[in-house]
Tab-separated table of C-alpha atoms and ligand atoms in Angstrom:
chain	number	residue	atom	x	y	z
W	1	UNK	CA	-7.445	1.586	-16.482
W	2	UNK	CA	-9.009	5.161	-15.688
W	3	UNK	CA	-12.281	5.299	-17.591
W	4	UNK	CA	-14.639	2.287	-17.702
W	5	UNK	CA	-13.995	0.298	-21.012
W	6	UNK	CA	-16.624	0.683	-24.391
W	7	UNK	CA	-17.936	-2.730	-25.284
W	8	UNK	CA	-16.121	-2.771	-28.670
W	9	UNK	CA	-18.011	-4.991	-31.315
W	10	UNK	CA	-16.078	-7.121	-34.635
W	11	UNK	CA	-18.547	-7.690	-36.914
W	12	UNK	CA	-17.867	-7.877	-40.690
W	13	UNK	CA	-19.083	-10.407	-44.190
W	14	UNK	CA	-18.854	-13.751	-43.422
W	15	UNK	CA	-15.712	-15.328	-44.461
W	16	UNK	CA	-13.738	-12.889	-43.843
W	17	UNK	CA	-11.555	-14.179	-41.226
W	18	UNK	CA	-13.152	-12.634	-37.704
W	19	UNK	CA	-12.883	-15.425	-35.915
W	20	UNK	CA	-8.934	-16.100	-36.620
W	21	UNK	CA	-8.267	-12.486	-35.891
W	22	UNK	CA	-10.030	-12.619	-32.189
W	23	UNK	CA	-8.284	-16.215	-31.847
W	24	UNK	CA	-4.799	-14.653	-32.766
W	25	UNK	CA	-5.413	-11.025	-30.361
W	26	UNK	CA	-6.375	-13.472	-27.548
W	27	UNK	CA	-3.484	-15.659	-27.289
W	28	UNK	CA	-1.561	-12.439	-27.045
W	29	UNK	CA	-4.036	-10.587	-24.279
W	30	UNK	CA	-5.501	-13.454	-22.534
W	31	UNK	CA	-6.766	-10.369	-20.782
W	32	UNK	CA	-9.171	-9.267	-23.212
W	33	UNK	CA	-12.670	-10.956	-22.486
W	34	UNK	CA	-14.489	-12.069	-25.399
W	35	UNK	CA	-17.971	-13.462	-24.758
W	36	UNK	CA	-19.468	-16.288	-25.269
W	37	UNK	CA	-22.645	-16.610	-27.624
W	38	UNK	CA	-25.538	-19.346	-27.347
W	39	UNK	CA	-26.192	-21.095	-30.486
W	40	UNK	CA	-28.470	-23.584	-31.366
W	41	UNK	CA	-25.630	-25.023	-34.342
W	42	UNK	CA	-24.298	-28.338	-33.184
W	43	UNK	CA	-20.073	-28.679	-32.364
W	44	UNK	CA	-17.980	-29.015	-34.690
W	45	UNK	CA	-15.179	-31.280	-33.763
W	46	UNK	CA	-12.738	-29.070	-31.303
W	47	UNK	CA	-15.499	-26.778	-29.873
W	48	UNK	CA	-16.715	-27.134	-26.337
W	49	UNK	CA	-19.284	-26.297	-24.676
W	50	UNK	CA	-18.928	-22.991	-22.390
W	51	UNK	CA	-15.086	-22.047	-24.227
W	52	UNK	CA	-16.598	-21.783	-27.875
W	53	UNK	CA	-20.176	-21.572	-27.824
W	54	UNK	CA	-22.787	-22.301	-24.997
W	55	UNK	CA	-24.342	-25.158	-27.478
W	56	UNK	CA	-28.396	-25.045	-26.288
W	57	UNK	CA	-31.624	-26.816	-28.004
W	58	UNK	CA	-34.148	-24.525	-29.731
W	59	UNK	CA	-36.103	-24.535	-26.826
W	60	UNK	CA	-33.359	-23.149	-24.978
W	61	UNK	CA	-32.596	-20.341	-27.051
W	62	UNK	CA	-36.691	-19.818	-27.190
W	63	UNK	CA	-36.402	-19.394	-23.280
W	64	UNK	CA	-33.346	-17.216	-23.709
W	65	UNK	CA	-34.975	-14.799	-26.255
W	66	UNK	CA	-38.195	-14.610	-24.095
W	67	UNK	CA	-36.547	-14.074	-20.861
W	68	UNK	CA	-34.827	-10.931	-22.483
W	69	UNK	CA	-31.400	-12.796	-21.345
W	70	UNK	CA	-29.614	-11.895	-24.784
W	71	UNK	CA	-28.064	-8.414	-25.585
W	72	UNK	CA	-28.649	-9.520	-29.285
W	73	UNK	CA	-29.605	-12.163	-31.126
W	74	UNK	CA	-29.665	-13.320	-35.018
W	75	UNK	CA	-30.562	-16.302	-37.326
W	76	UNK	CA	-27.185	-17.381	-39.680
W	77	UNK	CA	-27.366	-19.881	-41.549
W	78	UNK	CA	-30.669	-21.766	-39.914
W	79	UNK	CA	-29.583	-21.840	-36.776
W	80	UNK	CA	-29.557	-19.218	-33.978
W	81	UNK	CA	-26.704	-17.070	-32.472
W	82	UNK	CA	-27.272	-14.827	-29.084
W	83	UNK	CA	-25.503	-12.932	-26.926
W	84	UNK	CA	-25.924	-13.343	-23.068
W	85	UNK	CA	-26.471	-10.151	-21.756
W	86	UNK	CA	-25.434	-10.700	-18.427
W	87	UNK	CA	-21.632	-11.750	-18.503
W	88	UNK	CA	-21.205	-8.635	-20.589
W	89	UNK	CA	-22.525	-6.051	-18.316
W	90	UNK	CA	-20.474	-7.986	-15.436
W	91	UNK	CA	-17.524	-7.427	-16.969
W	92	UNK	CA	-18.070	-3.607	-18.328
W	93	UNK	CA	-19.174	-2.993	-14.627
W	94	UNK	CA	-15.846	-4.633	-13.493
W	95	UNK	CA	-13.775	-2.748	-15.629
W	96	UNK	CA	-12.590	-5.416	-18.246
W	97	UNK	CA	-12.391	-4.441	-22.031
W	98	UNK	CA	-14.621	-6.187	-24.035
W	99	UNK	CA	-15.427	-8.240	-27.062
W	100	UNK	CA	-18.304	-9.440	-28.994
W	101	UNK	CA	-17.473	-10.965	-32.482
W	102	UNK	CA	-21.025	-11.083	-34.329
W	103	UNK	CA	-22.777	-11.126	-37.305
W	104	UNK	CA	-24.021	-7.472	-38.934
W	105	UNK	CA	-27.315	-7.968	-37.414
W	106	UNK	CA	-26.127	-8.257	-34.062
W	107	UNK	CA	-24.124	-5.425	-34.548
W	108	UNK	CA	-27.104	-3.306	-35.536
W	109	UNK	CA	-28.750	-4.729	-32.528
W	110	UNK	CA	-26.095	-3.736	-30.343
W	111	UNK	CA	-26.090	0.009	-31.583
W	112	UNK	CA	-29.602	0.044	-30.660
W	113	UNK	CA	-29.607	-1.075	-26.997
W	114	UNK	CA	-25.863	0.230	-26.205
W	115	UNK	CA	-25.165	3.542	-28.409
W	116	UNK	CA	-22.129	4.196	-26.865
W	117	UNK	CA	-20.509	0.636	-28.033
W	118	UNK	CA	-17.772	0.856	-30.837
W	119	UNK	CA	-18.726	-1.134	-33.982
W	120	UNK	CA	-15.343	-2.396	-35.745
W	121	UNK	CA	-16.046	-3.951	-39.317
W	122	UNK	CA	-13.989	-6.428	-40.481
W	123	UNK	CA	-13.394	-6.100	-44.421
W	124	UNK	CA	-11.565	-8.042	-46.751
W	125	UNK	CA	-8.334	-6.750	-48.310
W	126	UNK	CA	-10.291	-7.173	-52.308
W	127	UNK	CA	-13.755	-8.657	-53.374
W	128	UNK	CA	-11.645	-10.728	-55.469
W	129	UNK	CA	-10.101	-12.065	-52.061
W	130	UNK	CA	-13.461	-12.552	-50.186
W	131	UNK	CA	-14.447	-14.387	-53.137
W	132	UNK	CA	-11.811	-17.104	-53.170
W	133	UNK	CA	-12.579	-17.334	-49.201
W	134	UNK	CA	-16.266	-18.260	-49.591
W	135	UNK	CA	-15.813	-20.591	-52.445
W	136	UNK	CA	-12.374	-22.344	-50.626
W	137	UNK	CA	-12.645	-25.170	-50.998
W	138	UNK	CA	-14.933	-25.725	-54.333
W	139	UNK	CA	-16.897	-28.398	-53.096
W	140	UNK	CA	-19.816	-26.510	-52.927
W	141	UNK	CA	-22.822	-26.673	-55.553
W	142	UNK	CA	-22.772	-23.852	-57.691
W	143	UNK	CA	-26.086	-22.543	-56.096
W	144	UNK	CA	-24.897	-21.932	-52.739
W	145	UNK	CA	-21.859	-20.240	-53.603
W	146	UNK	CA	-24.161	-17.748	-55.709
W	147	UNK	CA	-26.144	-17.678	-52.636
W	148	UNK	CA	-23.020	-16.624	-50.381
W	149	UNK	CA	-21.942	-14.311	-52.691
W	150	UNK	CA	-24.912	-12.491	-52.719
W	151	UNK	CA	-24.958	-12.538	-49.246
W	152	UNK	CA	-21.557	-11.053	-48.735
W	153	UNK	CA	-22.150	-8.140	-51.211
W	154	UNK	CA	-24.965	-6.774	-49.197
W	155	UNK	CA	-22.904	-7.397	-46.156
W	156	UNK	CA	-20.226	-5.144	-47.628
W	157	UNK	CA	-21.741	-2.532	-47.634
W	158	UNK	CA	-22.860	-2.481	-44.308
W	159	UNK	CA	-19.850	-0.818	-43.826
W	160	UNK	CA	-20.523	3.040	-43.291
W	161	UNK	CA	-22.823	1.579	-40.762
W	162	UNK	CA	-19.779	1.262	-38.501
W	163	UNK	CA	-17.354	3.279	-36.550
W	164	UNK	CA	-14.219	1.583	-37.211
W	165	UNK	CA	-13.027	-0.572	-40.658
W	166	UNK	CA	-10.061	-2.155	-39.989
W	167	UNK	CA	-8.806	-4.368	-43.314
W	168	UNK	CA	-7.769	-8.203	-43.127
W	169	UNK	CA	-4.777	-7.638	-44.709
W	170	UNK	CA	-2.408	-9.837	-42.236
W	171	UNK	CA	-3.805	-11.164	-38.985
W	172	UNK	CA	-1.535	-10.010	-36.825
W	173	UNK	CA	-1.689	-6.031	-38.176
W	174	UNK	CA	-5.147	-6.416	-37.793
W	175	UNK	CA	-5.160	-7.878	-33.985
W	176	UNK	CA	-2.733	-4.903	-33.143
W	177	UNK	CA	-5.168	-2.417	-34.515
W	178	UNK	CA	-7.785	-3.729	-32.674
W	179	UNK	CA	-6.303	-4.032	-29.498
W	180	UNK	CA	-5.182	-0.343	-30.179
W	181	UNK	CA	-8.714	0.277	-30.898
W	182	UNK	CA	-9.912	-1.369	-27.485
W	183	UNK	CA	-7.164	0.719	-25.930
W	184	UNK	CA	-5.264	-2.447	-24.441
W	185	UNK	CA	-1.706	-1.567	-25.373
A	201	LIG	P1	-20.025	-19.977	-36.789
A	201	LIG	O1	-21.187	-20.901	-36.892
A	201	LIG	O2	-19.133	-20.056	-37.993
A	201	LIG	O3	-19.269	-20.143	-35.488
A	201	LIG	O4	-20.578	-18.490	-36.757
A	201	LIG	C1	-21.421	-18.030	-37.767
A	201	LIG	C2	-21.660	-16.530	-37.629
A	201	LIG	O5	-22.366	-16.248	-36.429
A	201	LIG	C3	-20.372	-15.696	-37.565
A	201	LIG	O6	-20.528	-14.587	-38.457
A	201	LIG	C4	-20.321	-15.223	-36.135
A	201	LIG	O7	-19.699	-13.953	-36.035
A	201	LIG	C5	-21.801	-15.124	-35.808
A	201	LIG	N1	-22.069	-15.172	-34.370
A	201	LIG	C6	-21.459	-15.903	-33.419
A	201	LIG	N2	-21.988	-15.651	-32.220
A	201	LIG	C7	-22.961	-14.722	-32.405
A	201	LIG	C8	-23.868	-14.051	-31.527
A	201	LIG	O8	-23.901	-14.228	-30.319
A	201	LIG	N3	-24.736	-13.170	-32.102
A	201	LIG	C9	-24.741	-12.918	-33.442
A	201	LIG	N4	-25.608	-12.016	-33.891
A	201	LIG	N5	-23.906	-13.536	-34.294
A	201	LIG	C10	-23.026	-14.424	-33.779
């Protein structure tokens, strides 16, 4: 690689599938390194410590934030997502492309501190479709799906905020763009 890589940010509404997009793209370019965030949520069964999350106590994170350690950081959902700002600029420095996949406000964070990162937002193909994602599964009291509705239409339109859209229409197109984007292949 000639030029030293841009930190390239996913963010997008939640529910919209960011997660399974990075998970596909990186079992295809193991080379791509995608950070790893602190959060203060507990594991859900699967996750471990140090491969999904670095899982820390609130006075952990408390530490973290006042230390300056994180590039970013954000409250979802009552609990507390950060990322550590060291492992990032280790890799930029050595020449590795890049990934954080955040919330929006991380993102915004990011575009503070590091201008010349590229923002990628994440949309869904319809409303309609982002819709039937956040309710899934219907268990949900009727409440806080209104909530999470609410919350994803003022996440939508976040979206001139960002350099890149790339649509969730099929996983795999939307790896390939991204990788494209990251200039990997
Ligand atoms: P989950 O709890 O489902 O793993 O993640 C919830 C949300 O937190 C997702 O939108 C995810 O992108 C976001 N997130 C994960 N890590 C970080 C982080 O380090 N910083 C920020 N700002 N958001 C994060």
């Amino acid at each position: 690689m000639s030029e030293r890589p841009r930190l390239t940010v996913l963010s997008g509404p939640s529910g919209v599938g960011k997660s399974t997009v990075v998970a596909h793209m990186r079992k295809e370019h193991p080379e791509v390194w995608l950070s790893v965030s602190a959060t203060t949520r507990k594991p859900r069964p699967g996750e471990q410590h140090g491969v999904h999350y670095f899982f820390v106590a609130d006075e952990e994170m408390d530490k973290l934030i006042a230390n300056g350690e994180l590039l970013e950081w954000a409250e979802f959902a009552d609990n507390r997502y950060g990322t550590p700002r060291a492992a990032v600029l280790d890799r930029l420095e050595a020449g590795e492309p890049v990934l954080l996949e955040i919330d929006l406000q991380g993102a915004r964070q990011v575009r503070e501190s590091m201008p010349e990162a590229q923002l990628v937002f994440l949309a869904p193909p319809s409303w309609e479709e982002l819709v039937r994602r956040l309710t899934g599964r219907g268990t949900e009291p009727p409440e806080v799906i209104e909530r999470r509705l609410e919350a994803a239409r003022i996440e939508l339109a976040a979206e001139p905020e960002f350099d890149e859209t790339l649509v969730n229409t099929s996983v795999e197109d939307v790896a390939r763009e991204l990788l494209a984007l990251m200039d990997v292949v």
